[in-house]
Coordinates of C-alpha atoms in Angstrom, one line a residue:
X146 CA -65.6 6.9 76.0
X147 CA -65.7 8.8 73.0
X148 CA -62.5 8.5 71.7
X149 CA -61.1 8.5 68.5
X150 CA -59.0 5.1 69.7
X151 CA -62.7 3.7 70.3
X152 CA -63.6 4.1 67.1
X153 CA -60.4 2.8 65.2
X154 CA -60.7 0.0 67.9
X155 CA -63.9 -1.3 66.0
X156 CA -62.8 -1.1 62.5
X157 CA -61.1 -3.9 62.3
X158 CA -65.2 -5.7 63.9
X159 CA -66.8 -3.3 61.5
X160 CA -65.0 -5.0 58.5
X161 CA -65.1 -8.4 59.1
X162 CA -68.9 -8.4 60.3
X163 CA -70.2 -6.0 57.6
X164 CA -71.4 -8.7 55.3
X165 CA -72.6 -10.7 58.1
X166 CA -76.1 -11.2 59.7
X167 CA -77.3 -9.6 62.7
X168 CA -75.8 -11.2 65.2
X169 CA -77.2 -10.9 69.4
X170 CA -74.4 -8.8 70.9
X171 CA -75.1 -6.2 73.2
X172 CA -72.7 -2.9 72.1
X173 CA -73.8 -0.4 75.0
X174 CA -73.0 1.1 77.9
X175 CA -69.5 -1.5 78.1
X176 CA -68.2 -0.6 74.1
X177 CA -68.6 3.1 75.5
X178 CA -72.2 3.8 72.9
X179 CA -74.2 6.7 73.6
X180 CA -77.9 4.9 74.9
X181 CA -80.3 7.2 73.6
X182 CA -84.4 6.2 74.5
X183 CA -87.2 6.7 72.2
X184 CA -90.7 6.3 72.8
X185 CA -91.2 3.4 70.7
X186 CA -89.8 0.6 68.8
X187 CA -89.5 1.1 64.5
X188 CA -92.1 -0.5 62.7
X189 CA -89.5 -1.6 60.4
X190 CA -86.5 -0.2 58.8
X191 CA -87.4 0.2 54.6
X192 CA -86.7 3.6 55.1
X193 CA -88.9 3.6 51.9
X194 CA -91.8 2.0 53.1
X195 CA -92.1 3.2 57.4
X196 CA -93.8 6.1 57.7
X197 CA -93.5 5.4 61.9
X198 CA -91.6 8.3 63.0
X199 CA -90.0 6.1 65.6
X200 CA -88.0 4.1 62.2
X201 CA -87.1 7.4 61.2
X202 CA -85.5 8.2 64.3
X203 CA -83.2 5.4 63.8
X204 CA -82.9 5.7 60.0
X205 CA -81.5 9.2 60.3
X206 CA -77.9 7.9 61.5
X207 CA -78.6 5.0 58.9
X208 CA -78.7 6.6 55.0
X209 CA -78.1 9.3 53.4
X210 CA -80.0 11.5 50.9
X211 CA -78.5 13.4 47.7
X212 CA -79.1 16.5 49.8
X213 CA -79.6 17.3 53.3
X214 CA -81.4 20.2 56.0
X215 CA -78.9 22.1 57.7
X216 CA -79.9 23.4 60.7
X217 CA -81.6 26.6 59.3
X218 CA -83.3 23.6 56.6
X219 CA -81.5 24.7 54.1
X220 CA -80.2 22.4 51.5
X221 CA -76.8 21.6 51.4
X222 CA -74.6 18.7 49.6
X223 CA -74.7 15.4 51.0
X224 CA -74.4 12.2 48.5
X225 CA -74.6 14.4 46.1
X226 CA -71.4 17.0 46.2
X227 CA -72.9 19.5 43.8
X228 CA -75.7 20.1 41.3
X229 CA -76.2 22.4 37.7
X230 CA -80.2 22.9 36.6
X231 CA -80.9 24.2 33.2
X232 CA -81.8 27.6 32.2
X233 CA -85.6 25.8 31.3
X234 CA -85.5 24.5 35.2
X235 CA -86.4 21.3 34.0
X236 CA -82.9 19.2 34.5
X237 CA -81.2 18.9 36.6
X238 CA -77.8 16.9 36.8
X239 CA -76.4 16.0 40.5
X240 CA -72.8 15.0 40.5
X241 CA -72.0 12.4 42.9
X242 CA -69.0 12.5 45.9
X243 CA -66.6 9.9 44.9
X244 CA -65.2 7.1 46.9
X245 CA -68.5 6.5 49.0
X246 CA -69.8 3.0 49.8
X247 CA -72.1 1.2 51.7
X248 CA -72.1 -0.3 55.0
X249 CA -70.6 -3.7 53.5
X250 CA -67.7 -1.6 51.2
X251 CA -70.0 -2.1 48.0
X252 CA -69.6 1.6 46.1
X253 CA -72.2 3.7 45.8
X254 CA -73.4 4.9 42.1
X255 CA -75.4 6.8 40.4
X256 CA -77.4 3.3 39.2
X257 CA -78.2 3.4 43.5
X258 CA -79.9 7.0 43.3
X259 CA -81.8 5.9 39.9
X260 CA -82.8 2.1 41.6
X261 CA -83.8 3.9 44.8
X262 CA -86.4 6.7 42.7
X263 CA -87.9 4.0 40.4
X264 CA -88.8 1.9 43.2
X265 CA -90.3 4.8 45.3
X266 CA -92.0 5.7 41.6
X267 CA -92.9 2.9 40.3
X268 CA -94.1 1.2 43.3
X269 CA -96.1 4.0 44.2
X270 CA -94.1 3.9 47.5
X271 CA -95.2 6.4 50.5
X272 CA -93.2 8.9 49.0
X273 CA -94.1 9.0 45.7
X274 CA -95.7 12.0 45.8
X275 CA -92.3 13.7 46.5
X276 CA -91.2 12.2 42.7
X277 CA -94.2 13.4 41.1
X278 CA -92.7 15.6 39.0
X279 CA -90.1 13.5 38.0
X280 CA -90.7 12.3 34.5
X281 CA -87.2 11.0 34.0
X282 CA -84.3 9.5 36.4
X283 CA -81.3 8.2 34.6
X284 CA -77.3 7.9 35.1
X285 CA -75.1 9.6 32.5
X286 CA -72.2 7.9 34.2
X287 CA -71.3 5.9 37.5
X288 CA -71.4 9.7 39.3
X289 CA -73.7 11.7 37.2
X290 CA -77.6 11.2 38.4
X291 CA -79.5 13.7 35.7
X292 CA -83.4 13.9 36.9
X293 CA -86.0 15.4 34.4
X294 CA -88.9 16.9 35.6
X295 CA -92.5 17.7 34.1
X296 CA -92.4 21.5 34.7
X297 CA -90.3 24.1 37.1
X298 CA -90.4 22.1 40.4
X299 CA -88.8 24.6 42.9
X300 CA -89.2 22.4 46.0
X301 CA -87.4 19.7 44.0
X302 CA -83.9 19.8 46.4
X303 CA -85.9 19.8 49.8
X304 CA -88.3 16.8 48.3
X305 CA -84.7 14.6 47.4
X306 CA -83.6 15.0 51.3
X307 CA -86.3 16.6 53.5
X308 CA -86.2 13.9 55.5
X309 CA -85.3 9.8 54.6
X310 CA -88.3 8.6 53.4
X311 CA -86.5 9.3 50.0
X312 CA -83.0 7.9 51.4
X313 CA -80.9 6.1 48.8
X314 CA -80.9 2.3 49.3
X315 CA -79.0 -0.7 48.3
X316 CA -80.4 -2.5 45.8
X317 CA -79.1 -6.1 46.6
X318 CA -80.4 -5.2 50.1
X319 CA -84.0 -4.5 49.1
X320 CA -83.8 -7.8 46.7
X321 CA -82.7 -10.5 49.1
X322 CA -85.3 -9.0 51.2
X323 CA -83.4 -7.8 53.9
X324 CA -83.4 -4.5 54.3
X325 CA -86.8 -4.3 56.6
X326 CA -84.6 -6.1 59.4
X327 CA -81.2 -5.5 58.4
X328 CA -80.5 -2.2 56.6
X329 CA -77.8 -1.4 54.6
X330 CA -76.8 2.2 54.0
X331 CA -74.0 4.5 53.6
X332 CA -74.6 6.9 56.5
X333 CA -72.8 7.5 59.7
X334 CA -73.7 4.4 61.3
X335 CA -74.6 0.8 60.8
X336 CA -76.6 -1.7 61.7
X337 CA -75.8 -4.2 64.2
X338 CA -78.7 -5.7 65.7
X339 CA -82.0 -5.5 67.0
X340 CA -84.2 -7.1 70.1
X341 CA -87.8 -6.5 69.9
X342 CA -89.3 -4.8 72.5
X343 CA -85.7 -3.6 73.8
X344 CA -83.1 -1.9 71.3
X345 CA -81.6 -1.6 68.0
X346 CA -77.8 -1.0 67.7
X347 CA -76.0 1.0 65.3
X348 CA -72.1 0.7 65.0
X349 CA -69.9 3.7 63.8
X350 CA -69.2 3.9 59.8
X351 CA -65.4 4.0 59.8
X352 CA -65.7 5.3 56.1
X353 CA -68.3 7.6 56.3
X354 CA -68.3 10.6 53.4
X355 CA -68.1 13.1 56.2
X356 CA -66.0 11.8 58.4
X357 CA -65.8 8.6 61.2
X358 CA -68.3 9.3 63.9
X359 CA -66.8 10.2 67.5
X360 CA -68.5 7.9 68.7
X361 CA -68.4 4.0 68.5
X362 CA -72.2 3.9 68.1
X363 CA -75.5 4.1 69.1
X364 CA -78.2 2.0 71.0
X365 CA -82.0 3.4 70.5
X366 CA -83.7 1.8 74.0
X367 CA -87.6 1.7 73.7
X368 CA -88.7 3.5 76.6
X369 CA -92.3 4.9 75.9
X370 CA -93.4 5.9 79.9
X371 CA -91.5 9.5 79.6
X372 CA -91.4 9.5 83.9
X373 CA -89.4 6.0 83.6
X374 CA -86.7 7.7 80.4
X375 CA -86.3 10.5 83.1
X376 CA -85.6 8.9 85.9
X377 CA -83.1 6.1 83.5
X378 CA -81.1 10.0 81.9
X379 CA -80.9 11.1 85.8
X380 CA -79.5 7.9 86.9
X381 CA -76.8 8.1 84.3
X382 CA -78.5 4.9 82.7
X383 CA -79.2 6.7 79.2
X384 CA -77.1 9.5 77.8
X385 CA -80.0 10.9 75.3
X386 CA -84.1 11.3 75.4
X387 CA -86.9 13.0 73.5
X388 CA -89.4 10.8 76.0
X389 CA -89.6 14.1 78.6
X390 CA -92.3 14.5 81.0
X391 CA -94.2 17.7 79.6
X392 CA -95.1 18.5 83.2
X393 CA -91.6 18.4 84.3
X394 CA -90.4 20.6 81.6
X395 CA -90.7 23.9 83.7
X396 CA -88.9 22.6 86.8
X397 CA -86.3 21.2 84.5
X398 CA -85.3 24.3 82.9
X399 CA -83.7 25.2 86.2
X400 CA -82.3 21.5 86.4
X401 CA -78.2 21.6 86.1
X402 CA -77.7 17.7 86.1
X403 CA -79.5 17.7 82.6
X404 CA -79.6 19.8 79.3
X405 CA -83.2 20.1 78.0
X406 CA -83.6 22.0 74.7
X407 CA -87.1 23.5 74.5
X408 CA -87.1 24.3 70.0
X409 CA -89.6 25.7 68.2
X410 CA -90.8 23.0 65.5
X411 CA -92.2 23.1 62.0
X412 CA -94.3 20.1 62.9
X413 CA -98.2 20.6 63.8
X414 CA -101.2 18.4 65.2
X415 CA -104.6 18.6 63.6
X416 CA -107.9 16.5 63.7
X417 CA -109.9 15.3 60.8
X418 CA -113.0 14.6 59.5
X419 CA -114.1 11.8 57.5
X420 CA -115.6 14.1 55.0
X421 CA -116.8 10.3 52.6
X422 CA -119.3 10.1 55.6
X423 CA -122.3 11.8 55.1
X424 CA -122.5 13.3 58.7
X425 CA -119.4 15.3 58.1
X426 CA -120.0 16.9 54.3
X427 CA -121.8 19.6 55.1
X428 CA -119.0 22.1 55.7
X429 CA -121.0 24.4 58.5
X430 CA -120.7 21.4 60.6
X431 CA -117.0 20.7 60.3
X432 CA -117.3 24.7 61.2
X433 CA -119.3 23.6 64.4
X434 CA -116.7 21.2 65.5
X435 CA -113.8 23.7 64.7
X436 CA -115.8 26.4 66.9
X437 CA -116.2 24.1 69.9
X438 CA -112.7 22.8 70.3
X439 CA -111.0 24.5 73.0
X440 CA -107.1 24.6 71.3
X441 CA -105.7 26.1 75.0
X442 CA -107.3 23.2 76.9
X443 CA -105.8 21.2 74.6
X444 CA -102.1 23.0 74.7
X445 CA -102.5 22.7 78.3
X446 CA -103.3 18.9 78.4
X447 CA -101.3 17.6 76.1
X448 CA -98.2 19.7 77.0
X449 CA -98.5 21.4 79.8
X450 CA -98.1 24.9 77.7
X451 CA -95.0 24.0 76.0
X452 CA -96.6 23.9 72.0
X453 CA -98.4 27.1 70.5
X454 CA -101.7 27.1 69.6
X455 CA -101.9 27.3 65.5
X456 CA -105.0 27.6 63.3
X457 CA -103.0 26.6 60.2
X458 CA -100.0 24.3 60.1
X459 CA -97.2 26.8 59.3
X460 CA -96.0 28.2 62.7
X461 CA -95.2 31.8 63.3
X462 CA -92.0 32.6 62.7
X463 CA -91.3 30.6 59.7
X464 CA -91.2 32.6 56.2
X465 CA -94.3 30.9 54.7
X466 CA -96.5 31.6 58.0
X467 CA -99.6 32.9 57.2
X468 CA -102.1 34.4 59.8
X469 CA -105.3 32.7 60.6
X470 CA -107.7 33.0 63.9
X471 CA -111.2 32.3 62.7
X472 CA -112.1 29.8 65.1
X473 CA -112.1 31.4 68.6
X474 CA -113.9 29.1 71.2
X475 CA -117.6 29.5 70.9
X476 CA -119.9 26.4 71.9
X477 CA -122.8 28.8 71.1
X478 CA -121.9 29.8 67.8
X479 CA -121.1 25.8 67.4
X480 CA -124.9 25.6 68.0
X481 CA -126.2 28.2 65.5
X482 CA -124.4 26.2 62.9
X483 CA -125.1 22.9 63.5
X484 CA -129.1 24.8 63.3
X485 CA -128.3 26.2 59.9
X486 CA -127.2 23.1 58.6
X487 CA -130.6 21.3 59.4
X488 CA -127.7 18.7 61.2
X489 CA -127.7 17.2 64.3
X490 CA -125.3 14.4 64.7
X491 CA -125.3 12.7 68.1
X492 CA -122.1 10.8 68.0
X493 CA -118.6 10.4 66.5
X494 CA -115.9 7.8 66.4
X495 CA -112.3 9.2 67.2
X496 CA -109.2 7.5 66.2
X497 CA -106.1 8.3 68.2
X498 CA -102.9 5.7 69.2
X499 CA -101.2 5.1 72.6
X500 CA -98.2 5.0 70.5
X501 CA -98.8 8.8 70.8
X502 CA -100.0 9.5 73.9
X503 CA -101.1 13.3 73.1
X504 CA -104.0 12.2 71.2
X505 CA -105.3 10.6 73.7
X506 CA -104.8 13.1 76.0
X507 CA -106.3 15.6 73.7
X508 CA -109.5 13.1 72.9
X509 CA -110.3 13.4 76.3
X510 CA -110.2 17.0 76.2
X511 CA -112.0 17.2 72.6
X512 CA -115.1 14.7 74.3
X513 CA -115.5 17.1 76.6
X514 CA -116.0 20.4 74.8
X515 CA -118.2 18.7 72.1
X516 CA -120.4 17.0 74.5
X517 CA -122.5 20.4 75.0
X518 CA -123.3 20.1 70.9
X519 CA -125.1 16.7 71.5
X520 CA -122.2 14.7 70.4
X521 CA -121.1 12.0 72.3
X522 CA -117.4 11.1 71.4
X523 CA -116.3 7.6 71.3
X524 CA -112.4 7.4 71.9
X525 CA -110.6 4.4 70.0
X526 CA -107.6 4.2 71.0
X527 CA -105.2 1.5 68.9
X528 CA -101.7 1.0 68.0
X529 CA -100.0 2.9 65.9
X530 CA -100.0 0.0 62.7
X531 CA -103.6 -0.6 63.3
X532 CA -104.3 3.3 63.5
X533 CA -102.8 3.8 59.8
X534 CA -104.4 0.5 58.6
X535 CA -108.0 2.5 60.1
X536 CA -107.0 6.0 58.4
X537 CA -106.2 4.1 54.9
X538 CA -110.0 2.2 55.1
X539 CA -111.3 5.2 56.1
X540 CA -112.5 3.6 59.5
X541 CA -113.4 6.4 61.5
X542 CA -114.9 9.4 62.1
X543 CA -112.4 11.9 63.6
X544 CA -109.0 10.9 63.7
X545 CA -106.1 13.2 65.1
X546 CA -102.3 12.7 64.5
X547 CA -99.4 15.0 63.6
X548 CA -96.6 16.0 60.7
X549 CA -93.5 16.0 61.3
X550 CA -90.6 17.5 59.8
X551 CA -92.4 20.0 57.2
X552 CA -89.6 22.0 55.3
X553 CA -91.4 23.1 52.0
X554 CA -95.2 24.3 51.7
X555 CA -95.6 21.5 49.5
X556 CA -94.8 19.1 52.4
X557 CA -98.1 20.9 54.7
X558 CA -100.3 21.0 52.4
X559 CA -100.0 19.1 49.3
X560 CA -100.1 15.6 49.8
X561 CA -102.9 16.2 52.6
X562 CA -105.5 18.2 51.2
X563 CA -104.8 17.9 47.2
X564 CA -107.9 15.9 45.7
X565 CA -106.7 12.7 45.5
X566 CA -103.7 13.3 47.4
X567 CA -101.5 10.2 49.1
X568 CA -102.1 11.7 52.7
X569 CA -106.3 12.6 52.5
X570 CA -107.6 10.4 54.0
X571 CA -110.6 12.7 55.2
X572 CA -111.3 13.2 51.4
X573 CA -111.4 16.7 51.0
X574 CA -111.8 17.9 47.9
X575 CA -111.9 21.5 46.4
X576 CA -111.1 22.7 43.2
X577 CA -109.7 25.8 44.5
X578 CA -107.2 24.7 46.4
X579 CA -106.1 21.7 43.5
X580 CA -105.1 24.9 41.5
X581 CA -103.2 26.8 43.9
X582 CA -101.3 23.9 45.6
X583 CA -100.7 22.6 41.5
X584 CA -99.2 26.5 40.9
X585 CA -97.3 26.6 44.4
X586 CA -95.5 23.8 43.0
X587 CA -94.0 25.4 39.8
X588 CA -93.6 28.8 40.5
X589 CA -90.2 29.8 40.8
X590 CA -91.1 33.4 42.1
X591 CA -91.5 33.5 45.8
X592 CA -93.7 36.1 46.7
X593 CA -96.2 35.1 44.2
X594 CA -95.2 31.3 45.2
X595 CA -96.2 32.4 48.8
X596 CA -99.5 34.0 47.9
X597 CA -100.6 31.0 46.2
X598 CA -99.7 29.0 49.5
X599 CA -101.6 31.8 51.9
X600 CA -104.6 31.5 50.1
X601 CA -104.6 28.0 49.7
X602 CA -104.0 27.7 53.9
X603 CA -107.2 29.9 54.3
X604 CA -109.5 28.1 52.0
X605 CA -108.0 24.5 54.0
X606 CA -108.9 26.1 57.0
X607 CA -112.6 27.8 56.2
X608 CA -113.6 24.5 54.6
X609 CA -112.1 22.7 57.8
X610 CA -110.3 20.1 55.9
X611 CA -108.0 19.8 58.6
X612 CA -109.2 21.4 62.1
X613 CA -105.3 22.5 62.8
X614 CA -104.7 22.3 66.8
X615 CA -101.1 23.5 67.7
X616 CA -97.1 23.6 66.6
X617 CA -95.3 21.5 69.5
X618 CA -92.1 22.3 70.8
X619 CA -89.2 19.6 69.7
X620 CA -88.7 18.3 73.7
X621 CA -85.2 16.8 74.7
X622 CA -82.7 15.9 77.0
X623 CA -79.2 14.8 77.5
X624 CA -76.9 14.2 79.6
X625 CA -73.7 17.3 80.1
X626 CA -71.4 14.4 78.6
X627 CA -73.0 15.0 75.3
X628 CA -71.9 17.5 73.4
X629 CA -72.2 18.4 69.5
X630 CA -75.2 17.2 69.4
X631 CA -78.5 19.8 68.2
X632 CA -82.5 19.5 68.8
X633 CA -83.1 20.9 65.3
X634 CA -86.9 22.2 64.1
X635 CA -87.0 19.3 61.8
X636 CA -86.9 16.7 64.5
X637 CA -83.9 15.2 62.3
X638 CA -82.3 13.2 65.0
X639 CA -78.5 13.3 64.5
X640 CA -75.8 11.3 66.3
X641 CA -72.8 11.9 63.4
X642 CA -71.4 14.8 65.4
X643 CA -71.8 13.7 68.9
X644 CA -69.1 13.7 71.6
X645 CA -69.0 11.9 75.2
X646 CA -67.0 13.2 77.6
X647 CA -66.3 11.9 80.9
X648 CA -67.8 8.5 83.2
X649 CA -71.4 7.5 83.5
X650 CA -72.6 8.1 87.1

């Protein structure tokens, strides 16, 4: 099934249909496509616009970025085949791979890269933020992209292709208005079609920069009950899954008709409070609340003991991890706080989304351990567009949710806990911190760069801007067919250099 005859088999499809709309044609399991499930279906595909992790999934075998995470997330050429920065580290000139194009055989330039930065600049995009920097994007020649930046921004290469938030789009794609439905990139696959509430296929890029996928392509199912995209990878009806059971994940270590990966992540789950509501200023009672929460309950609800419990968002292990274990479980100390703050609130509105079923879980296990303060918690749980709609109003009092794919400092703490910054919506603010996260992001020496990100972590954590919770496992399985295929610590979900071998059960 995944032949190279396969693929060349679909070129001929793949270049008459490229221009052509969507069209209701079901590539799976008979044109030989690897049937991956995820848990649930892209809010839509402006990789510029979704911040649903679910698009992302999809968007990752969609476009490409200048520069990409290897698998040790560091970065390497991608778009871009090589880069020079000046001795002043503020200009840097990116020299693009010739002979790429889009999905419909349009050529890629370097007036694509400058389109695709002054629309995520100037329309203050969710990644705009990452461009901050950025005081100048221009094109010296079809494949020269020369960016000028503000000051010495050392994180610059992992904010261009972290992850594809900041992918470089079409701009004829974005004008006609199509590229929410139908997007057109240059990556390893294309789009075909999508069904709500079923599946999205990609087709296999025949002219792809790094070579034709081995594949012919790839159908995302939306399975979001993990027991159901078991039971579909052991009946041979899916070939991929990171929906897994984390109850099961013990007894399927041992499980031979399966490959799990179990990978450390750089991702982490927190809680936060709503600190524009007067109940929650007062920082000894964001300390009460940080007291009372049991993180190993938690762990062990939400996945079964798979994730490690984490004050601070950086995980052990990784270089920039700083250590932190203030808040041991005390409801009594809880108590003397809440005293000393002369503050005695009585109930508190959480905001977690069945779209991610461990906050739930873990709200359950959070109502619990802060009912003995006197607090009684009131779980709302919504879907996922309704739950960022509610943490953009600033609808709520305690809202929990995760980040994924962290590379950089910059991209834990920056955005989430900088006054002002695009991701606080708890409203923290501390002068303090502004300065250090401001100085992380221009100093070009790393120890002193990583002193200004461990004190910075310590202060976020003693003023409880975030109460941090745990660092999950990245949680999937495949089918022994599949080969050359990675779980990575970035959650990067790659299908360029997968292989199936052999007949579906």
């Amino acid at each position: 099934m995944r032949l190279v005859a396969a693929v060349l088999a679909v070129v001929s499809v793949v270049m008459a249909g490229a221009c052509a709309p969507a069209q209701r044609v079901d590539l799976g399991r008979d044109a030989g496509y690897l049937i991956a499930a995820i848990s649930g279906e892209p809010d839509q595909l402006d990789p510029q616009k979704t911040s649903a992790y679910f698009s992302f999934e999809v968007l990752e075998n969609v476009f490409d970025t200048l520069v990409e995470p290897d698998a040790d997330l560091t970065m390497r050429p991608a778009l871009a085949q090589s880069w020079d920065v000046t001795p002043d580290q503020r200009t840097w000139t990116f020299h693009l791979r010739p002979g790429v194009t889009f999905h419909d055989g349009s050529p890629l330039t370097a007036a694509d890269v400058v389109y695709s930065y002054r629309r995520i600049i100037d329309g203050k995009l969710a990644n705009a933020d990452k461009l901050s920097a950025v005081t100048d994007v221009a094109a010296a020649d079809d494949h020269t992209v020369r960016i000028t930046v503000a000051h010495p921004t050392p994180n610059l290469l992992t904010n261009l292709g972290g992850f594809k938030g900041v992918a470089i789009v079409q701009r004829r794609n974005v004008e006609d208005g199509q590229i929410a439905s139908h997007p057109i990139g240059t990556g390893p696959f294309a789009f075909v079609s999508q069904r709500s509430g079923d599946a999205i296929t990609l087709r296999a890029n025949p002219r792809y920069w790094a070579g034709a996928p081995r594949i012919p392509g790839v159908t995302f199912r939306f399975i979001s009950e993990p027991s159901t995209a078991l039971s579909a990878l052991q009946a041979g009806e899916i070939d991929w899954t990171d929906t897994v059971p984390p109850q099961r994940v013990a007894q399927l270590r041992g499980d031979d008709s399966i490959h799990l990966a179990v990978t450390p992540s750089n991702d982490y789950w927190y809680l936060a409070l709503n600190e524009a509501r007067p109940a929650w200023q007062d920082v000894r009672v964001r300390q009460a609340i940080a007291y009372a929460v049991d993180r190993a309950s938690i762990v062990q609800a939400t996945s079964y003991g798979a994730a490690q419990a984490n004050q601070l968002a950086i995980p052990q292990g990784n270089p920039w991890y700083t250590p932190y274990d203030k808040y041991r479980y005390d409801i009594e100390h809880a108590k003397a706080l809440l005293r000393e703050s002369g503050s005695a609130p009585t109930a508190m509105d959480l905001l977690v989304t069945s779209e991610y079923p461990q906050t739930v879980t873990a709200a359950q296990v959070i109502a619990d351990n802060l009912a003995p303060l006197g607090i009684r918690v009131t779980i709302r749980t919504v879907d996922f567009g309704t739950w960022l709609d509610e943490q953009h109003s600033g609808h709520f009092d305690m809202l929990m949710m995760g980040w994924l794919g962290n590379i950089d400092p910059d991209d834990f703490y920056y955005a989430q806990h900088h006054t002002g910054g695009a991701s606080n919506a708890q409203k923290f603010s501390d002068p303090r911190v502004d300065a250090l996260l401001d100085a992380g992001r221009t100093e070009t020496d790393q120890q002193a760069r990583h002193q200004d990100y461990t004190q910075a972590a310590t202060l976020i954590a003693d003023q409880v801007s975030y109460l941090y919770l745990y660092n999950p496992a990245v949680v999937q399985a495949w089918s022994p067919r599949l080969t050359g295929y990675e779980a990575r610590r970035d959650k990067a979900i790659r299908f360029r250099d997968a292989v199936l071998g052999g007949d579906r059960p």
